[in-house]
Amino acid sequence: MELSGEVLGIIYQNELNSYTIAEMYADELERVETIVGYLPFITEGDNIKVIGKFVEHKDYGEQFKVDYFEKIMPKTLDALERYLANGTIKGVGKATARKIVAEFGETTIDIIRNDPIKLARIRGITTDRAFEISESFIESWEVWQIVRFLEKFNIGIENSKRIFDKLGVTAINQIEEDPYILIDLARGVDFRQIDKMALDLGIDKSNLKRIKSGIKYALIQTTYKGNSCIILQNLEQYVINLLNVSLEEVEEGIINLKAKGEIVIEERDDDTEWVYLESFYNTEQAIVNRLMKLTTAQNSKEIKDVQKEINKFEKLNNITLSEKQKEAITLINEQNVVVITGGPGTGKTTIIKAIIEIYNKKKDKVVLAAPTGRAAKRMTEVTGSESSTLHRLLEIGKIDEDGLYKKVQDYQGTPIDGDVVIIDEMSMVDMFLMNCLLQSIYQGTKLILVGDSDQLPSVGPGSVLEDIIKSDKIITVHLDKIFRQAAKSKIIVNAHRVNEGKFFIPKSEMPSDSKQDFFFINEFNQEKILKQVISLCTGRLKNFGDYDFFENIQILTPTKKGMLGTKELNKFLQQALNPHDSNKKERTSQGAVFRVGDRIMQIKNNYDIYWEKSSSKEPGTGVFNGEFGTIIDINDKDKNVEIKFDDDKIALYEFSDLDQIEHSYSITIHKAQR
């Protein structure tokens, strides 16, 4: 059965797969119907045609189950006005939509598409804004056309906007000519889907372009798992199985890619051959070369009597450094590049504080940085010296987040004004960020890399800290003694025990004056665990140690899915901690309700967004993956959300940019390291 009409409201929309429950006025039936199905990019005010059938839901009664749908242009001027005002077209609200339709009537769509300069006749619409409205309208419609095209080949809707941004209005024609360009554009898309599209469009199974794309896809999959290369034989077998072609055909593809410089094959001492995407190989080589140059450069920052300075530091701070800590400071003085590694409570921070104090007294500038906003903030708190994120320190431009990191190859380095550079939480630094860092350090500058190689590896490719330590080419100090004060923390003691393969320490074995900072609740029932989490967040921890959820508490979980995954936990915790209130503004985006007071996290790098510090009014640009903040206002008129981040910067997000944030009442353990 076919129905058409206007979407009156969205009841529910899953942000992952766009499964939607909505109310639609069905023109043919002259009544409101509940429609359900996978309806990407549908919002209130859209006019759609749906094909499907009526079904009876045991709880909600009759619904129209959608098998296929498409957007259509509004049939009446009233409907057109509502469509223009529904928030999808930048720069158009209810009042502006009313003025446009009143002025141009039946010709409105043609004016917006083909003659937008006429929009400037309307009071309040400048020439620039007129063209902005036209561009936004066309983009919205073109994205939908791409959605329709890709839907035929089971390509996920989350890729449509990215494909439009890269290919523009000729996207469909380009894809039809070479479907394999989607490998580089559609992150996370299954190659088999694109391959089926290509075969359906007439590409031959043995086509060299197909085989080369399969090889590149296999290498990209490797990088998604944190690796930078793959053994040649494993690559060949994977591609044979993927494409159902012969070894000879795969070998021809590899030879062709190698000849064109798109891949590199490295033969190692054990006679194994490893295959890299060219950009990954060049990045690894650049890291090695730059580290060696730094290591062998003249030690121009050496302090003549460093032991005397160590003694002064101990006396001034009333502490006694361990032999390992003294060794670390001495080696930093003697070398240009040093790694300090060890678990929690082993004295890494004290070494950093000593280096800051000793070198600052000699009028040498010490620069501190960490890979994430949270780590940088923590570094500032524990050392008393200002620290920044690596992205901000390096003024990194846009990085291609689709896996190839092509833009990094163009990075020329932003020279760091410092005599000693200390990077904390090095386990989180991937190979591309490390390469950018090394491009920015002057010869003769001291570089101190601090971290715990037992922590989770970087989200991006490469295990930089671990590989540097294993290479034995860079002086490394291993700290393994837990200091007496740290040993009073059950968190620190248990972290070491877990690394040693042991169970949590019994209470009886802890010192009598130990901190009550670790509790193990032994529970297996999901509903009971959920109740425990909500209870801890809504009162128990407040009563125990005056821990306020929004200031002191973060829920971590291993997964996004399920009752105890981030998606469901965030809904439960939002309801418990920041429930719906008629006095609180809120905005629904991609199935999530964002409300004033919500804790959120940035989930992708945005290098362009403008912000100001709330206290100093210092301006800047860029909010990065893993930064936390709080929604402080939602403006329906201007269609934006105001967010204050934990480092005091305030940024405005357009409603169309809300896919860059998600609730952070609960986050995955992996995300916590960002």
XYZ file of C-alpha atoms in Angstrom:
674
model
C 0.000 0.000 0.000
C 1.227 3.503 -0.812
C 0.625 6.571 1.358
C 1.903 10.128 1.090
C 1.767 13.098 3.406
C 3.512 15.291 5.934
C 5.523 14.096 8.932
C 3.862 15.740 11.929
C 6.309 14.595 14.573
C 9.092 12.141 15.443
C 8.182 9.884 18.362
C 11.442 7.919 18.344
C 14.512 7.656 16.108
C 17.481 5.354 16.724
C 20.673 7.342 16.182
C 22.622 4.289 15.004
C 20.341 2.791 12.351
C 17.626 5.478 11.950
C 14.798 3.129 12.922
C 11.984 5.637 13.346
C 8.508 5.883 14.817
C 6.680 8.954 13.530
C 3.268 10.455 13.032
C 2.297 11.261 9.455
C -0.851 12.822 8.039
C -1.848 10.435 5.235
C -3.452 12.440 2.416
C -5.162 9.383 0.923
C -6.821 8.419 4.220
C -7.260 11.996 5.505
C -6.065 11.019 8.970
C -2.936 10.778 11.122
C -1.126 7.426 11.028
C 1.769 6.053 13.054
C 4.516 4.910 10.697
C 7.502 2.727 11.681
C 10.609 1.693 9.773
C 14.122 2.743 8.791
C 13.691 6.383 7.764
C 17.061 8.210 7.557
C 17.187 12.027 7.458
C 13.461 12.334 8.171
C 12.357 15.186 10.390
C 9.158 16.967 11.367
C 7.736 18.931 8.432
C 9.102 16.613 5.729
C 6.728 15.379 3.036
C 7.212 11.717 2.162
C 5.790 8.858 0.156
C 5.826 5.479 1.936
C 5.173 1.961 0.698
C 4.340 -0.789 3.170
C 1.438 -2.339 5.057
C -0.613 -1.939 8.212
C 0.372 -4.193 11.112
C -1.045 -4.642 14.601
C 1.389 -4.015 17.469
C 0.482 -5.890 20.656
C 1.036 -2.799 22.837
C 0.558 0.194 20.518
C -2.165 -0.981 18.168
C -2.279 -0.363 14.427
C 0.874 0.962 12.747
C 1.992 1.368 9.148
C 5.197 -0.614 8.631
C 7.358 1.096 5.979
C 9.289 -1.049 3.483
C 10.316 1.822 1.193
C 10.035 5.602 1.324
C 11.157 8.715 -0.472
C 11.016 12.420 0.213
C 8.724 14.517 -1.964
C 8.189 18.232 -2.261
C 5.302 19.719 -0.217
C 1.989 19.931 -2.105
C 0.514 23.006 -0.386
C 1.941 26.368 0.613
C 1.209 25.700 4.295
C 3.115 22.424 4.091
C 5.954 24.151 2.235
C 6.186 26.762 4.974
C 6.418 24.060 7.647
C 9.053 22.206 5.631
C 11.251 25.294 5.268
C 10.928 25.978 9.015
C 11.687 22.450 10.280
C 15.361 23.128 11.064
C 17.050 21.348 8.157
C 17.702 24.539 6.177
C 20.303 26.776 7.773
C 19.188 30.347 8.319
C 15.447 29.714 8.049
C 13.143 29.748 11.057
C 9.369 29.954 11.271
C 9.200 33.711 10.723
C 11.574 33.658 7.751
C 9.782 30.671 6.188
C 6.482 32.517 6.460
C 7.927 35.601 4.730
C 9.511 33.568 1.903
C 6.353 31.625 1.098
C 4.207 34.769 1.346
C 6.500 36.550 -1.119
C 7.060 33.836 -3.703
C 4.152 31.406 -3.288
C 4.173 28.553 -5.810
C 7.551 29.670 -7.207
C 9.309 29.411 -3.819
C 11.228 26.205 -4.553
C 12.359 27.436 -7.969
C 13.533 30.747 -6.463
C 15.512 29.056 -3.686
C 17.123 26.598 -6.086
C 17.782 28.724 -9.145
C 17.468 32.415 -8.334
C 18.333 32.875 -4.630
C 19.363 36.514 -5.057
C 15.633 37.345 -5.089
C 15.397 36.150 -1.466
C 17.272 39.317 -0.510
C 14.107 41.292 -1.302
C 12.791 40.098 2.033
C 13.635 42.309 4.965
C 16.242 40.659 7.183
C 17.735 38.440 4.452
C 21.074 39.702 3.172
C 22.602 38.608 -0.119
C 25.035 36.327 1.711
C 22.240 34.797 3.751
C 20.148 34.283 0.601
C 22.884 32.196 -0.999
C 23.451 30.362 2.291
C 19.753 29.390 2.377
C 19.941 28.174 -1.223
C 23.093 26.134 -0.607
C 21.608 24.558 2.518
C 18.366 23.679 0.688
C 20.209 22.119 -2.270
C 22.611 20.239 -0.010
C 19.742 18.782 2.010
C 18.002 17.595 -1.138
C 21.176 16.255 -2.797
C 22.117 14.304 0.325
C 18.690 12.698 0.155
C 19.261 11.703 -3.492
C 22.531 10.057 -2.472
C 20.703 8.266 0.349
C 18.197 6.886 -2.156
C 20.964 5.780 -4.505
C 23.092 4.105 -1.832
C 20.092 2.485 -0.163
C 19.685 0.254 -3.214
C 23.094 -1.234 -2.415
C 22.665 -1.476 1.376
C 25.202 1.288 2.043
C 24.644 2.787 5.509
C 22.929 6.150 5.729
C 25.620 7.508 8.059
C 27.951 7.759 5.055
C 25.708 9.828 2.788
C 26.629 13.252 4.193
C 30.365 12.462 4.086
C 30.110 11.278 0.488
C 28.255 14.459 -0.495
C 30.914 16.610 1.222
C 33.710 14.874 -0.711
C 32.102 14.421 -4.132
C 29.523 17.211 -4.323
C 26.459 17.269 -6.553
C 27.972 14.851 -9.095
C 28.421 12.141 -6.452
C 26.049 9.626 -8.009
C 27.661 9.886 -11.451
C 31.138 9.472 -9.978
C 30.080 6.432 -7.958
C 28.454 4.805 -10.971
C 31.679 5.242 -12.942
C 33.862 3.855 -10.120
C 32.037 2.418 -7.081
C 35.348 1.626 -5.397
C 35.968 5.301 -4.624
C 33.605 4.653 -1.712
C 36.384 2.645 -0.026
C 38.187 5.916 0.684
C 35.039 7.896 1.487
C 32.729 5.685 3.525
C 34.339 4.825 6.816
C 33.405 1.431 8.183
C 31.471 0.353 5.085
C 31.787 -3.350 4.340
C 33.778 -3.791 1.151
C 31.421 -6.589 0.148
C 28.569 -4.080 -0.116
C 30.533 -1.801 -2.425
C 31.839 -4.775 -4.376
C 28.312 -6.084 -4.910
C 27.298 -2.641 -6.157
C 30.198 -2.648 -8.630
C 29.413 -6.133 -9.889
C 25.736 -5.199 -10.251
C 26.802 -2.184 -12.303
C 28.805 -4.443 -14.647
C 32.384 -4.403 -13.282
C 34.208 -7.652 -14.216
C 35.267 -9.914 -11.337
C 38.911 -9.879 -12.516
C 38.999 -6.119 -13.087
C 42.353 -4.793 -11.852
C 40.667 -1.779 -10.251
C 38.487 -4.167 -8.220
C 41.466 -6.218 -7.053
C 43.522 -3.147 -6.127
C 40.579 -1.769 -4.162
C 40.257 -5.089 -2.303
C 43.951 -4.941 -1.366
C 43.665 -1.354 -0.116
C 40.525 -2.228 1.805
C 42.356 -5.081 3.565
C 45.173 -2.719 4.550
C 42.702 -0.110 5.813
C 40.970 -2.777 7.912
C 44.342 -3.522 9.453
C 44.748 0.123 10.500
C 41.296 0.152 12.116
C 42.617 -2.534 14.452
C 45.574 -0.346 15.452
C 48.172 -1.922 13.159
C 50.254 -0.146 10.555
C 51.064 -3.138 8.314
C 50.307 -6.791 7.575
C 52.344 -9.867 6.569
C 52.275 -10.283 2.778
C 51.008 -13.888 2.784
C 48.180 -12.999 5.168
C 47.186 -10.074 2.954
C 47.142 -12.247 -0.156
C 45.008 -14.942 1.440
C 42.563 -12.383 2.831
C 42.073 -10.778 -0.593
C 41.706 -14.155 -2.342
C 38.874 -15.023 0.056
C 37.356 -11.564 -0.154
C 37.220 -11.342 -3.966
C 37.165 -15.012 -4.970
C 40.070 -14.483 -7.374
C 43.383 -16.284 -7.945
C 46.715 -15.693 -6.208
C 48.180 -14.567 -9.529
C 45.532 -11.860 -9.877
C 46.159 -10.617 -6.334
C 49.928 -10.588 -6.926
C 49.375 -8.519 -10.079
C 47.337 -6.022 -8.049
C 50.050 -5.794 -5.372
C 52.763 -5.263 -8.004
C 50.674 -2.520 -9.636
C 50.035 -0.720 -6.337
C 53.709 -0.982 -5.407
C 54.801 0.377 -8.797
C 52.496 3.366 -8.357
C 53.831 4.041 -4.850
C 50.520 3.391 -3.111
C 51.905 0.559 -0.968
C 55.347 -0.383 0.369
C 56.661 -3.912 0.955
C 59.337 -4.163 3.636
C 61.539 -7.257 3.962
C 62.739 -7.769 7.531
C 65.664 -9.634 9.040
C 63.583 -12.770 9.652
C 62.762 -12.915 5.900
C 59.116 -11.945 6.452
C 57.597 -9.375 4.116
C 55.268 -6.730 5.519
C 52.920 -4.587 3.444
C 52.121 -0.952 4.324
C 49.936 1.712 2.866
C 52.498 4.210 1.608
C 51.509 6.976 4.050
C 51.839 4.613 7.029
C 55.303 3.432 5.985
C 56.536 6.984 5.434
C 55.207 8.006 8.835
C 57.006 5.181 10.646
C 60.257 5.997 8.853
C 59.904 9.683 9.658
C 59.427 8.913 13.372
C 62.572 6.771 13.459
C 64.686 9.310 11.572
C 63.582 12.265 13.654
C 64.022 10.442 16.966
C 67.559 9.443 16.002
C 68.411 13.009 14.965
C 67.132 14.359 18.266
C 69.008 11.700 20.206
C 72.358 12.381 18.526
C 72.107 16.200 18.503
C 74.345 18.274 20.763
C 73.140 18.330 24.379
C 72.920 22.112 24.628
C 70.611 22.142 27.677
C 72.844 20.088 29.991
C 73.139 21.347 33.581
C 76.698 21.054 34.906
C 75.994 20.037 38.514
C 72.620 18.353 38.301
C 73.098 16.379 41.532
C 73.337 19.642 43.447
C 70.051 20.759 41.863
C 68.424 17.450 42.796
C 69.457 17.952 46.424
C 67.987 21.465 46.395
C 64.713 20.142 45.035
C 64.511 17.485 47.777
C 65.234 20.006 50.521
C 62.857 22.656 49.213
C 59.994 20.167 48.816
C 60.824 18.144 51.932
C 60.905 14.838 50.066
C 63.418 12.072 49.433
C 63.627 10.845 45.852
C 64.214 7.167 45.156
C 67.375 6.064 43.377
C 65.315 5.375 40.269
C 63.891 8.880 40.307
C 67.345 10.408 40.706
C 68.580 8.189 37.887
C 65.759 9.413 35.664
C 66.552 13.098 36.324
C 70.261 12.481 35.731
C 69.598 10.668 32.435
C 67.286 13.454 31.283
C 70.128 15.868 31.926
C 72.604 13.696 30.005
C 70.359 12.748 27.064
C 68.132 14.609 24.624
C 65.374 11.965 24.527
C 64.312 9.858 27.528
C 61.315 7.616 28.225
C 59.936 7.392 31.773
C 57.544 4.476 32.205
C 55.799 2.879 35.141
C 52.405 2.130 36.613
C 50.343 4.396 38.879
C 51.974 5.485 42.124
C 55.549 4.816 40.963
C 56.685 8.451 41.033
C 56.405 9.679 37.427
C 54.689 12.936 38.432
C 57.347 13.751 41.025
C 60.033 13.412 38.332
C 58.094 15.803 36.085
C 57.775 18.340 38.927
C 61.507 18.075 39.629
C 62.409 18.662 35.982
C 60.103 21.693 35.805
C 61.621 23.231 38.921
C 65.255 22.479 38.100
C 65.175 23.728 34.510
C 62.988 26.747 35.225
C 65.600 27.912 37.750
C 68.135 27.818 34.916
C 65.799 30.039 32.844
C 65.006 27.133 30.512
C 61.414 26.930 29.343
C 59.592 23.674 30.081
C 56.560 22.849 27.910
C 53.971 20.314 29.083
C 51.418 18.523 26.907
C 49.235 15.424 26.785
C 47.186 13.807 24.009
C 43.756 14.627 25.487
C 42.058 17.542 27.200
C 41.392 15.487 30.307
C 45.012 14.294 30.561
C 46.315 17.833 30.020
C 44.010 19.191 32.718
C 45.152 16.496 35.142
C 48.793 17.255 34.336
C 48.209 20.922 35.172
C 46.550 20.006 38.474
C 49.290 17.668 39.719
C 52.302 19.724 38.578
C 50.995 23.231 39.149
C 52.259 24.212 35.685
C 50.184 24.912 32.592
C 49.705 21.989 30.210
C 47.930 21.821 26.863
C 46.672 19.166 24.489
C 49.069 18.062 21.767
C 46.603 19.184 19.109
C 46.603 22.718 20.473
C 50.350 22.794 21.107
C 51.058 21.659 17.548
C 48.278 23.740 15.956
C 47.393 20.677 13.939
C 45.203 21.257 10.918
C 42.447 18.953 9.837
C 43.252 15.254 9.876
C 41.370 12.912 7.574
C 39.439 10.777 10.048
C 38.477 8.142 7.490
C 41.607 6.148 8.241
C 44.224 7.264 5.718
C 45.329 10.417 7.557
C 46.347 11.985 4.266
C 46.266 15.528 5.613
C 48.998 14.704 8.150
C 51.416 14.263 5.274
C 50.999 17.971 4.516
C 51.707 19.038 8.106
C 54.886 21.119 8.155
C 55.255 21.464 11.906
C 54.616 24.337 14.285
C 57.944 24.974 16.097
C 57.555 24.496 19.848
C 58.974 27.366 21.856
C 60.561 25.336 24.629
C 63.886 23.999 25.888
C 62.396 20.904 27.539
C 59.234 19.261 26.192
C 57.417 16.757 28.430
C 54.621 14.618 26.971
C 52.497 12.701 29.481
C 50.175 9.719 28.816
C 52.277 8.668 25.840
C 50.475 5.325 25.514
C 47.571 7.268 23.958
C 49.706 8.844 21.212
C 49.362 7.201 17.791
C 51.971 7.212 15.046
C 50.568 10.205 13.166
C 50.364 12.451 16.212
C 53.900 11.375 17.181
C 55.189 12.303 13.743
C 53.590 15.751 13.985
C 55.189 16.247 17.408
C 58.663 15.331 16.174
C 58.325 17.684 13.189
C 57.786 20.532 15.650
C 60.767 20.034 17.971
C 64.015 21.922 17.407
C 67.301 20.008 17.369
C 68.830 20.295 20.843
C 65.467 20.452 22.630
C 65.047 17.835 25.328
C 62.095 15.479 24.810
C 60.739 13.487 27.752
C 58.105 10.848 27.020
C 56.135 9.731 30.070
C 53.589 6.938 30.197
C 52.512 3.467 31.203
C 52.932 0.894 28.429
C 50.500 -1.426 30.270
C 47.617 0.932 29.532
C 45.317 0.516 26.527
C 47.076 1.314 23.230
C 46.220 4.409 21.227
C 42.889 4.530 19.419
C 44.743 5.357 16.190
C 47.293 3.060 14.531
C 50.656 2.290 16.100
C 51.854 1.428 19.607
C 54.355 4.247 19.750
C 55.389 4.143 23.407
C 55.576 0.349 23.583
C 57.564 0.087 20.346
C 60.033 2.805 21.384
C 60.663 0.982 24.667
C 61.079 -2.395 22.926
C 63.498 -0.952 20.377
C 66.194 -0.335 23.050
C 67.298 2.663 20.964
C 65.990 5.305 23.378
C 67.129 5.549 27.014
C 64.251 4.260 29.164
C 63.767 4.372 32.935
C 61.394 1.703 34.282
C 59.738 2.673 37.583
C 58.374 -0.358 39.441
C 58.312 0.630 43.108
C 54.987 1.832 44.545
C 55.668 4.681 46.952
C 54.462 4.386 50.516
C 51.829 7.103 50.184
C 50.540 5.617 46.913
C 50.462 2.154 48.487
C 47.654 3.393 50.744
C 45.412 3.636 47.698
C 43.568 0.436 46.859
C 43.111 1.741 43.316
C 46.865 1.885 42.747
C 47.606 -1.393 44.529
C 44.879 -3.223 42.606
C 45.972 -1.739 39.267
C 49.384 -3.328 39.769
C 47.848 -6.602 40.937
C 45.689 -6.816 37.804
C 48.781 -6.322 35.626
C 50.419 -9.159 37.555
C 47.420 -11.430 36.977
C 46.287 -11.324 40.609
C 42.855 -10.723 42.138
C 42.004 -7.585 44.117
C 43.829 -7.260 47.422
C 41.859 -8.326 50.523
C 40.995 -5.544 52.952
C 42.985 -7.341 55.666
C 46.228 -6.919 53.692
C 45.908 -3.141 53.287
C 47.497 -0.710 55.778
C 45.168 0.383 58.560
C 45.367 4.011 57.342
C 44.669 3.123 53.704
C 42.237 5.157 51.600
C 38.711 3.913 51.085
C 38.873 4.605 47.355
C 38.094 1.178 45.858
C 35.020 -1.022 46.230
C 34.208 -4.256 44.453
C 30.504 -5.060 44.205
C 30.117 -8.698 43.200
C 26.935 -8.809 41.133
C 25.937 -10.693 37.962
C 22.307 -9.674 37.392
C 22.071 -6.793 34.897
C 18.980 -5.200 36.431
C 20.586 -5.245 39.888
C 23.827 -3.798 38.528
C 21.847 -0.977 36.898
C 20.103 -0.238 40.203
C 23.484 -0.201 41.971
C 24.913 2.276 39.443
C 21.942 4.635 39.695
C 21.931 4.378 43.475
C 25.644 5.212 43.661
C 25.187 8.211 41.370
C 22.086 9.647 43.002
C 23.033 9.667 46.659
C 25.235 6.922 48.046
C 28.544 8.389 46.880
C 27.352 11.867 47.860
C 26.659 10.611 51.369
C 29.892 8.602 51.518
C 32.398 11.237 50.439
C 30.464 14.286 49.231
C 31.017 13.176 45.626
C 28.778 15.148 43.278
C 27.973 13.341 40.042
C 28.509 16.325 37.752
C 31.796 17.264 39.442
C 33.397 14.017 40.604
C 31.823 10.911 39.069
C 32.257 9.183 35.716
C 30.629 5.870 34.758
C 32.765 3.580 32.571
C 31.515 0.463 30.800
C 33.162 -1.896 28.287
C 30.552 -1.608 25.542
C 28.033 0.647 23.816
C 25.331 -2.008 23.481
C 22.960 -3.694 25.912
C 21.331 -2.641 29.154
C 24.738 -1.818 30.684
C 26.184 -0.261 27.533
C 26.665 3.482 27.138
C 23.529 4.029 25.028
C 21.090 2.655 27.593
C 23.035 3.787 30.668
C 23.044 7.362 29.384
C 19.264 7.287 29.018
C 18.745 5.885 32.530
C 21.262 8.280 34.112
C 19.883 11.310 32.274
C 16.415 10.416 33.534
C 17.713 10.052 37.093
C 20.082 13.046 37.168
C 18.671 15.539 34.666
C 15.051 14.567 33.957
C 12.614 16.335 31.660
C 11.442 19.627 33.098
C 9.088 22.052 31.365
C 11.428 24.861 32.435
C 14.460 23.240 30.798
C 15.091 23.631 27.089
C 15.807 20.482 25.101
C 16.447 19.362 21.528
C 16.058 15.931 19.952
C 18.748 14.884 17.481
C 19.220 11.455 15.904
C 17.116 9.772 18.566
C 18.820 11.430 21.549
C 17.318 14.184 23.700
C 19.853 16.897 24.556
C 18.789 18.989 27.545
C 20.234 22.004 29.361
C 22.396 20.589 32.155
C 23.371 17.432 30.264
C 26.947 16.193 30.423
C 28.247 15.619 26.884
C 31.410 14.538 25.117
C 32.827 15.585 21.749
C 33.185 12.439 19.621
C 35.110 13.741 16.613
C 37.768 16.361 15.967
C 36.354 19.733 14.895
C 39.247 22.036 14.071
C 37.113 24.976 12.926
C 34.516 25.565 15.640
C 34.958 28.951 17.360
C 35.013 29.302 21.151
C 35.749 31.807 23.900
C 36.960 31.172 27.444
C 34.138 32.136 29.810
C 36.426 33.857 32.323
C 39.090 35.559 30.188
C 37.141 35.849 26.889
C 40.234 34.392 25.204
C 39.164 33.297 21.679
C 40.226 30.212 19.781
C 39.133 27.418 17.462
C 38.945 23.649 17.734
C 37.231 21.108 19.981
C 38.661 17.608 19.922
C 37.554 14.011 20.298
C 37.159 13.132 23.989
C 36.610 16.637 25.417
C 33.829 16.889 28.020
C 31.370 19.674 28.604
C 27.920 20.709 29.815
C 24.999 22.080 27.790
C 24.198 25.529 29.213
C 21.632 26.800 26.682
C 19.539 25.721 23.691
C 18.347 28.446 21.336
C 15.473 27.361 19.083
C 15.374 30.711 17.313
C 19.026 30.668 16.245
C 19.056 26.846 16.022
C 22.133 26.325 18.168
C 23.275 24.739 21.420
C 25.701 26.470 23.809
C 28.225 24.149 25.480
C 30.724 24.976 28.198
C 33.663 22.573 28.167
C 35.626 21.523 31.220
C 38.587 23.744 30.279
C 36.317 26.836 30.458
C 35.775 27.358 26.729
C 32.254 28.011 25.445
C 31.216 27.026 21.914
C 28.002 27.276 19.893
C 26.892 24.191 17.960
C 24.394 24.431 15.117
C 21.545 21.922 15.413
C 23.001 20.254 12.309
C 26.289 19.685 14.189
C 24.800 17.737 17.101
C 26.073 14.493 15.590
C 29.478 15.615 16.906
C 28.459 15.149 20.540
C 26.895 12.434 22.653
C 25.866 12.111 26.282
C 28.720 11.309 28.653
C 26.987 10.263 31.866
C 28.457 6.916 30.828
C 31.317 6.351 28.358
C 33.212 3.290 27.185
C 36.470 2.368 28.889
C 38.219 2.779 25.548
C 36.783 6.251 25.099
C 37.914 7.219 28.601
C 41.522 7.166 27.465
C 40.797 9.858 24.877
